[in-house]
Coordinates of N, CA and C in Angstrom, one line a residue:
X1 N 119.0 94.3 118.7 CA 117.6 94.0 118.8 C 117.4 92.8 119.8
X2 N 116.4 92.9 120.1 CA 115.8 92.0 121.0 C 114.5 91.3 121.0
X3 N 114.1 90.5 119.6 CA 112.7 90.2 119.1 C 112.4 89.1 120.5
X4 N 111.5 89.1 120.7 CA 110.9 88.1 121.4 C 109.9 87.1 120.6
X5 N 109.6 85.6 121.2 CA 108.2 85.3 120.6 C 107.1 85.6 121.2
X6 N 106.2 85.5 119.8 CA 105.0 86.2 120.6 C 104.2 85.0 120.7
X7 N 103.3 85.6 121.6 CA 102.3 84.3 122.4 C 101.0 84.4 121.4
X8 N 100.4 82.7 121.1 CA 99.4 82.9 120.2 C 98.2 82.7 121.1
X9 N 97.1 83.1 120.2 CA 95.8 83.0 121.2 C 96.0 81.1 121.4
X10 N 95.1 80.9 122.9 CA 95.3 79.8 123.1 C 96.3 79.2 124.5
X11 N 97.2 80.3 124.4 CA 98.5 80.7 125.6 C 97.5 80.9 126.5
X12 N 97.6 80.5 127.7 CA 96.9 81.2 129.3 C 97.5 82.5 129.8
X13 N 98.7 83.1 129.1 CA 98.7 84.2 129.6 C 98.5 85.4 128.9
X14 N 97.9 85.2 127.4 CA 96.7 86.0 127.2 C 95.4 86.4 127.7
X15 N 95.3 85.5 128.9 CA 94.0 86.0 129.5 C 94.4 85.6 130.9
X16 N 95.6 86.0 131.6 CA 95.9 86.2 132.7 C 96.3 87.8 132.7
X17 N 95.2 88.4 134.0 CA 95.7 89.8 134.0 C 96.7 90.3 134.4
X18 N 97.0 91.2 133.9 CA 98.6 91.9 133.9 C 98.8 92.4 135.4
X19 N 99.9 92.5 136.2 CA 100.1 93.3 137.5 C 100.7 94.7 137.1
X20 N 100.0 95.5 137.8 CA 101.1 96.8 138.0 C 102.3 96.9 137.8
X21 N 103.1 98.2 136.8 CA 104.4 98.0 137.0 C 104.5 99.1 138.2
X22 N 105.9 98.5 139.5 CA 106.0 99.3 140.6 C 107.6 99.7 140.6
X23 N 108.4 98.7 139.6 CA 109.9 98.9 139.9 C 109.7 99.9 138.3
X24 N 110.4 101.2 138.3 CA 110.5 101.6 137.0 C 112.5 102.3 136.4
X25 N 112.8 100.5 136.6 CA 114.4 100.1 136.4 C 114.4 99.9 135.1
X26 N 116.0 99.2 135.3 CA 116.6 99.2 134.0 C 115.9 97.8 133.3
X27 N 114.9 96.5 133.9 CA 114.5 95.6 133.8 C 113.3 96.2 132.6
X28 N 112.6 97.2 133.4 CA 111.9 97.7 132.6 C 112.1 98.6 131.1
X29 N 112.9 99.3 131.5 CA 113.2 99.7 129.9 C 114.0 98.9 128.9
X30 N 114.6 97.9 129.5 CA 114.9 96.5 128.7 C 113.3 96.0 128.0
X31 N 112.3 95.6 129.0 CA 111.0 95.1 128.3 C 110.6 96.0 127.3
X32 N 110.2 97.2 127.8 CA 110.2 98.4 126.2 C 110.7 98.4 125.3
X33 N 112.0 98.0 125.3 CA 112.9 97.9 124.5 C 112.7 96.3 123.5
X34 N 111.9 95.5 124.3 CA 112.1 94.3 124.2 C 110.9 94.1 122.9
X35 N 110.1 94.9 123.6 CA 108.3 94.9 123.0 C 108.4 96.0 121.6
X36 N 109.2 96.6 121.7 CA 108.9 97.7 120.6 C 109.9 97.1 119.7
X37 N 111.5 96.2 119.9 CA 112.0 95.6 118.5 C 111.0 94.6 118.1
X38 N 110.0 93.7 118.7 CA 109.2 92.5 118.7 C 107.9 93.1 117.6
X39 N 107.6 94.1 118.2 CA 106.9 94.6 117.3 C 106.8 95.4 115.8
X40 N 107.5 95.9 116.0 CA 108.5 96.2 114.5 C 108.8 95.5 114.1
X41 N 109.3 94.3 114.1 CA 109.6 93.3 113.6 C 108.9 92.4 112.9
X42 N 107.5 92.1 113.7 CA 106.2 91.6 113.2 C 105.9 91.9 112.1
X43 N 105.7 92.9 111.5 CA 105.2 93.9 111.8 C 104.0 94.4 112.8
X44 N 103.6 95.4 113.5 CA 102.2 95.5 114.1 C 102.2 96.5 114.7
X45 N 101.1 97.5 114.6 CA 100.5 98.3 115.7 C 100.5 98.3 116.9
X46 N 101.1 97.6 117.9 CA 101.0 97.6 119.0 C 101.3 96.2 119.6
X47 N 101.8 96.2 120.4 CA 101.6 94.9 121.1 C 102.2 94.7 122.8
X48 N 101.2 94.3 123.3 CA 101.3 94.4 125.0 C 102.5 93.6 125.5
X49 N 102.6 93.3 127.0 CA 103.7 92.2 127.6 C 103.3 91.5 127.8
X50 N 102.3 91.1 127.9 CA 101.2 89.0 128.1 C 102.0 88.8 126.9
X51 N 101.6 89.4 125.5 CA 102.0 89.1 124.4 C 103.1 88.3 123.8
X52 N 104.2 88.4 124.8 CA 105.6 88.0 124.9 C 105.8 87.6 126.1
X53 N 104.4 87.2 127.0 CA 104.8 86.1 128.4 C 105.7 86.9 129.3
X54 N 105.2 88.0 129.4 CA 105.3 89.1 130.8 C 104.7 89.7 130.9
X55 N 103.8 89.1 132.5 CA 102.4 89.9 132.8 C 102.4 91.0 133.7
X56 N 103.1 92.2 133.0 CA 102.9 93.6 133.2 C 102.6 94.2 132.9
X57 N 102.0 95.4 133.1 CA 100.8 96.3 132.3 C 101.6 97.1 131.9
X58 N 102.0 97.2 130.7 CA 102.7 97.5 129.7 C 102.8 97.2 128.1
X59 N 102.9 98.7 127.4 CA 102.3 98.1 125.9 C 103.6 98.9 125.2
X60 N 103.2 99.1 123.8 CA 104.1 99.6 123.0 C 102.9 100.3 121.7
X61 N 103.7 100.7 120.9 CA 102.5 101.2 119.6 C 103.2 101.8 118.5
X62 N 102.7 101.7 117.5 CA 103.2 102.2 116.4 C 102.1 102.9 115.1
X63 N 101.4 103.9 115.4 CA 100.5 104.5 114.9 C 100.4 105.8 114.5
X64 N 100.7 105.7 112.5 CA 101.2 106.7 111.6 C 102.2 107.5 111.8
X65 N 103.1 106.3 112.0 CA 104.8 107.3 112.5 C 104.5 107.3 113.5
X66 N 103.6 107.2 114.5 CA 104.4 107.6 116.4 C 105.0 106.0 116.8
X67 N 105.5 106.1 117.2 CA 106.3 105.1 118.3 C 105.9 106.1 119.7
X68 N 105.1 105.5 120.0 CA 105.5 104.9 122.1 C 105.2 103.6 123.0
X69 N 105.3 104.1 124.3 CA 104.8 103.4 125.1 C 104.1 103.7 125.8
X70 N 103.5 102.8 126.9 CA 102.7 103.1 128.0 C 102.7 102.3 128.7
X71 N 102.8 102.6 130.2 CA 102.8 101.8 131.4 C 101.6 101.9 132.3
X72 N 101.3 100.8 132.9 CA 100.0 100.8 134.1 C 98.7 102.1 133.4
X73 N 98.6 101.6 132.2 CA 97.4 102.8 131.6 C 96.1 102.9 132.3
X74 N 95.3 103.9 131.8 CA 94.0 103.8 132.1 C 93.5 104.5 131.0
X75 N 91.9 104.2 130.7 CA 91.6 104.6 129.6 C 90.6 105.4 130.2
X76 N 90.2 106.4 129.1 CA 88.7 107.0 128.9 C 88.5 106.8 128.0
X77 N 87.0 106.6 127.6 CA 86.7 106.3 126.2 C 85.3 107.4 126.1
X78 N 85.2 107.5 124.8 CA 83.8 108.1 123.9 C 82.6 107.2 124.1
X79 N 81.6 107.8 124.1 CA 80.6 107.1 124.3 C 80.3 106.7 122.5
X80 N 80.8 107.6 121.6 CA 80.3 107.0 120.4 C 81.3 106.0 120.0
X81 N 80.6 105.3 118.7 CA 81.8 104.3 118.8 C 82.3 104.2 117.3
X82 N 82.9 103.5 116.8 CA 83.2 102.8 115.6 C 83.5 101.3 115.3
X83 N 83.2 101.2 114.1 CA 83.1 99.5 113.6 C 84.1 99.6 112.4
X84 N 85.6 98.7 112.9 CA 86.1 98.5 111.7 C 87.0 97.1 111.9
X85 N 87.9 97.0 110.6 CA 88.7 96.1 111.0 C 89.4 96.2 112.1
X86 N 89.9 94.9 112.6 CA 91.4 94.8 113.6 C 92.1 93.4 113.5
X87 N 92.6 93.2 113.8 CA 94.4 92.1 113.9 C 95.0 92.0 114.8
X88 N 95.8 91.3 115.5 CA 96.0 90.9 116.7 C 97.1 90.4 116.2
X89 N 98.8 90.5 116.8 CA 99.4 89.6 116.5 C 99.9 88.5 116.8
X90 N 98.8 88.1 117.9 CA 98.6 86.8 118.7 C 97.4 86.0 117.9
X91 N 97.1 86.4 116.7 CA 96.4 86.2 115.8 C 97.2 86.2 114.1
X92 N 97.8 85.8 114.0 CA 98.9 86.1 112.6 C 97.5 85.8 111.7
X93 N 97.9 86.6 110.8 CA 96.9 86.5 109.3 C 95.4 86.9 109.8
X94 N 95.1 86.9 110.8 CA 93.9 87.2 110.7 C 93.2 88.5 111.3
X95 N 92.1 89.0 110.4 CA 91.4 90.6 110.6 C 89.5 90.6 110.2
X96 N 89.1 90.7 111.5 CA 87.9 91.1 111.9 C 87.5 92.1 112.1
X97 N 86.0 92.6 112.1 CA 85.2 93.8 112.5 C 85.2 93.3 113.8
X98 N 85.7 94.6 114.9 CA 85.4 94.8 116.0 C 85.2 96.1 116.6
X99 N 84.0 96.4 117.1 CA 83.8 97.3 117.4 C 84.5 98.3 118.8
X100 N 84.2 99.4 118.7 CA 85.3 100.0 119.6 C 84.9 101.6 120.0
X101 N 85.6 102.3 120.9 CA 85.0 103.4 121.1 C 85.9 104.2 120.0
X102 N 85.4 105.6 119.4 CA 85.8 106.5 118.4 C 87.1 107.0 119.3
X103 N 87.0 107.6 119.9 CA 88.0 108.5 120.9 C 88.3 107.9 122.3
X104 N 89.5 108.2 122.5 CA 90.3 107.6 123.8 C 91.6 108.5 124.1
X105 N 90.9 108.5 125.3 CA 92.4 109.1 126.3 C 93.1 108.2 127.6
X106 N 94.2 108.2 127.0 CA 95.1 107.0 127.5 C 95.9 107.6 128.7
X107 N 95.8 107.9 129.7 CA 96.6 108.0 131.0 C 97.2 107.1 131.7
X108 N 98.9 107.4 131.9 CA 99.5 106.5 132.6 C 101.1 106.7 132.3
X109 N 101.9 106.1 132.8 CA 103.3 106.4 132.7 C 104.4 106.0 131.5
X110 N 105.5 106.7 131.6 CA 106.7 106.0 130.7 C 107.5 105.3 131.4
X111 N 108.6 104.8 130.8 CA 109.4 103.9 131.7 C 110.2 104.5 132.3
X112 N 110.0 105.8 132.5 CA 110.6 106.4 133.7 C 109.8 106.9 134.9
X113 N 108.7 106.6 135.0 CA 107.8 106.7 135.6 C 107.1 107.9 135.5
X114 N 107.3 109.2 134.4 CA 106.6 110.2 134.2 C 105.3 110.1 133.7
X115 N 104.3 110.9 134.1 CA 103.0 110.8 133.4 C 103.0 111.1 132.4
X116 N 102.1 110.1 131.7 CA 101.9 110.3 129.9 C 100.2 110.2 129.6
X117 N 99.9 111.5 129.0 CA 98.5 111.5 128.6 C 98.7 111.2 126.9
X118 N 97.9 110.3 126.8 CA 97.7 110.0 125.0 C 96.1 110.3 124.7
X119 N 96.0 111.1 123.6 CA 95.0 111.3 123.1 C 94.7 111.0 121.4
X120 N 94.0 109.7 121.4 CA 93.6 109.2 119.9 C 92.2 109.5 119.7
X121 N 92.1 108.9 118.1 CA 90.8 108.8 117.5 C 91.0 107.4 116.3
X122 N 89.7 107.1 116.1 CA 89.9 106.3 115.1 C 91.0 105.0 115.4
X123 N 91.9 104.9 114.7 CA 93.3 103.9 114.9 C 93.4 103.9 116.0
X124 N 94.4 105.4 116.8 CA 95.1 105.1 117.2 C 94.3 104.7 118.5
X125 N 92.6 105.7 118.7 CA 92.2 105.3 120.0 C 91.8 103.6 119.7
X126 N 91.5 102.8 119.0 CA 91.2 101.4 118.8 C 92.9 100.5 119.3
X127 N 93.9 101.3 119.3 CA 95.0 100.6 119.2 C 95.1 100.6 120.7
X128 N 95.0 101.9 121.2 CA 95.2 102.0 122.8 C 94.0 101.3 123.5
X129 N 93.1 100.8 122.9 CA 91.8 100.0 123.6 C 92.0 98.5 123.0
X130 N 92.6 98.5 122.4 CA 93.4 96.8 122.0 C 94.4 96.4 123.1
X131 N 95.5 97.3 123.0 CA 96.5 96.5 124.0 C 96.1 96.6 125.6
X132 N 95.1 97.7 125.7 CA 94.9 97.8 127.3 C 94.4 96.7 127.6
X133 N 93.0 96.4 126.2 CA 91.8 95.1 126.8 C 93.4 94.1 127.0
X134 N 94.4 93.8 126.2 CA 95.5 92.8 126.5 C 96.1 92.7 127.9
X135 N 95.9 93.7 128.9 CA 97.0 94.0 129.9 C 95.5 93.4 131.2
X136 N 94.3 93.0 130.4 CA 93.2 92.9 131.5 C 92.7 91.5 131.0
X137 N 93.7 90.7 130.3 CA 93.4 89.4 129.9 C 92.2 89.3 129.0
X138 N 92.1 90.4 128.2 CA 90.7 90.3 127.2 C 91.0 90.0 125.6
X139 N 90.6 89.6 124.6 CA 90.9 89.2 123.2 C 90.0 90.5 122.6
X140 N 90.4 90.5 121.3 CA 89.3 91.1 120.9 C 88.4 90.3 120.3
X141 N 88.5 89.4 120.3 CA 87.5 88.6 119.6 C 86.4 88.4 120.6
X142 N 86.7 88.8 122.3 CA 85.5 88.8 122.9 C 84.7 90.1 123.1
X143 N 85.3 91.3 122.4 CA 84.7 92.3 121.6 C 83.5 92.4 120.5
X144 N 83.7 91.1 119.8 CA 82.3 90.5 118.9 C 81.2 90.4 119.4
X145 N 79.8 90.4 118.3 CA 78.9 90.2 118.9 C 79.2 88.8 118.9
X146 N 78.4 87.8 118.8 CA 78.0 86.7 118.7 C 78.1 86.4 117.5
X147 N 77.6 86.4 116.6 CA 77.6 85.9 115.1 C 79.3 86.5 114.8
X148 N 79.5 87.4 114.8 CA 80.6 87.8 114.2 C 82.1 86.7 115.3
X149 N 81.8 86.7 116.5 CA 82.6 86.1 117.4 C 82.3 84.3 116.4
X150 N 81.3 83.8 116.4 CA 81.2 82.2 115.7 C 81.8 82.4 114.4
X151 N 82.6 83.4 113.8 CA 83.1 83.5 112.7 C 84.1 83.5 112.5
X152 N 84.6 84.4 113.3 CA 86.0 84.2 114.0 C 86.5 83.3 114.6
X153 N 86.1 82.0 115.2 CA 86.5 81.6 115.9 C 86.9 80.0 115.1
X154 N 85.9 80.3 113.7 CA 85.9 79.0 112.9 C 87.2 79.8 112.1
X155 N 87.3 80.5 112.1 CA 88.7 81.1 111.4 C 89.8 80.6 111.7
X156 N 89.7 80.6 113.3 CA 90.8 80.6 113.7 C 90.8 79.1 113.7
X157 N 90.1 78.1 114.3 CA 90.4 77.2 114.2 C 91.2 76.7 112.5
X158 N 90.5 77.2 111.4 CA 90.6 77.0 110.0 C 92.4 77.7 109.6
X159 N 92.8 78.3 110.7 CA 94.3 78.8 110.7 C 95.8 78.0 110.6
X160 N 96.4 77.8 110.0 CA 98.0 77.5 109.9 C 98.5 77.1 111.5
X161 N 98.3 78.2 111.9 CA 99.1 78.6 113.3 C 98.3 77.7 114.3
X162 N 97.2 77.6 114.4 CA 96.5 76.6 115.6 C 95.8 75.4 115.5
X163 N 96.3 74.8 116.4 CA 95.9 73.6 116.2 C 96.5 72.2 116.2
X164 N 98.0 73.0 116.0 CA 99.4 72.1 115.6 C 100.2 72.0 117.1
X165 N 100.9 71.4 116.9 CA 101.9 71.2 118.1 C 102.1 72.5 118.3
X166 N 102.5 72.4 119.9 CA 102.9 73.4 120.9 C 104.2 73.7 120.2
X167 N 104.5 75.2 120.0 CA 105.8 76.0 119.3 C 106.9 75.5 120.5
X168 N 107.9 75.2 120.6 CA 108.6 75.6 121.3 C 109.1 76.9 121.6
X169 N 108.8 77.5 122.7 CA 108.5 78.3 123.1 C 110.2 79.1 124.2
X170 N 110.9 80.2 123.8 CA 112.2 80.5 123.7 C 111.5 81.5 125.3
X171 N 112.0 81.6 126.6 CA 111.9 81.9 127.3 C 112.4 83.9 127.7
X172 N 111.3 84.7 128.2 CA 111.9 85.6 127.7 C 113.0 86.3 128.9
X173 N 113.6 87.3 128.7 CA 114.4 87.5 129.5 C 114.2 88.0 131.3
X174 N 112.7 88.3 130.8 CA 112.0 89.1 132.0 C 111.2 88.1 132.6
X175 N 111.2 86.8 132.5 CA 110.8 86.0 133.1 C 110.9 85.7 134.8
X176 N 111.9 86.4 135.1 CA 112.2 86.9 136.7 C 111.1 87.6 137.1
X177 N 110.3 88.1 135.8 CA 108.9 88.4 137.5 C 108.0 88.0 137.7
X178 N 108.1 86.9 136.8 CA 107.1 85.7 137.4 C 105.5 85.8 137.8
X179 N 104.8 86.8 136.5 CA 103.7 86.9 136.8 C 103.0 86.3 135.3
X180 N 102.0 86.2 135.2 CA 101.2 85.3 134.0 C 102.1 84.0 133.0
X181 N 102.8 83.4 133.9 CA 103.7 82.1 133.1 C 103.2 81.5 133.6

């Protein structure tokens, strides 16, 4: 295994945007590898490469038994939408209403550089519009309206996790590409 830490809201490279992946090496399926024990481990639905302080547009997922990934995505979304919970696990313990589109088709590669179309609803399309808003430096908490966002945000302050000393912070292995650190 290869858990990484994960970066809490608050990190600058949660909202530094992710670069393209262009090399699709063995570096790269080490990070997939890297992001999907990290995530499992968490436990969590999903979790991007900002997440673990490598800013490449690359995610991972874990939604009702699938395991995959996705590289350099692009989304479509539904025009209709839905309102439910979500969790972030750059957010430990905490879950808000955020709204989202119903359906999503997720276009973009594996870590072998093949195209990969993903087609969700519900979860899984909210999971694939979670880690993407991640790979474009977005929170979901900037998903909120306003009132709901000023609620969240006293939460988070009101959290365990923030607020305290800076974690020391375990450097990850893919730090050689030197983008969002």
């Amino acid at each position: 295994m290869s858990i990484q830490i994960i970066r809490l809201f608050g990190d600058p490279v949660l909202r530094t945007p992710a670069e393209p992946v262009v090399d699709f090496d063995r570096e790269l399926r080490q990070l997939v590898k890297d992001l999907t024990d990290t995530m499992m481990d968490a436990p969590g639905a999903g979790l991007a490469a900002p997440q673990i302080g490598v800013g490449l547009r690359v995610f991972t997922y874990w939604i009702d038994g699938e395991l995959g990934h996705l590289v350099n995505p692009d989304l479509e979304l539904s025009v209709e939408l839905q309102d439910g919970e979500e969790g972030c696990l750059s957010f430990p313990g905490l879950r808000f209403d955020t709204p989202r589109a119903l359906r999503t088709v997720a276009k973009g590669l594996n870590q072998f550089g093949e195209p990969v179309t993903i087609e969700g609803s519900e979860l899984m399309a909210r999971c694939l519009q979670h880690e993407t808003d991640h790979l474009d430096g977005i929170l979901f908490i900037d998903r909120m309206d306003r009132e709901q966002r000023k609620a969240a945000m006293r939460a988070i302050r009101e959290a365990e996790w923030a607020g305290g000393p800076t974690p020391t912070v375990k450097l990850s292995p893919h730090s050689t590409f030197g983008r969002g650190m």
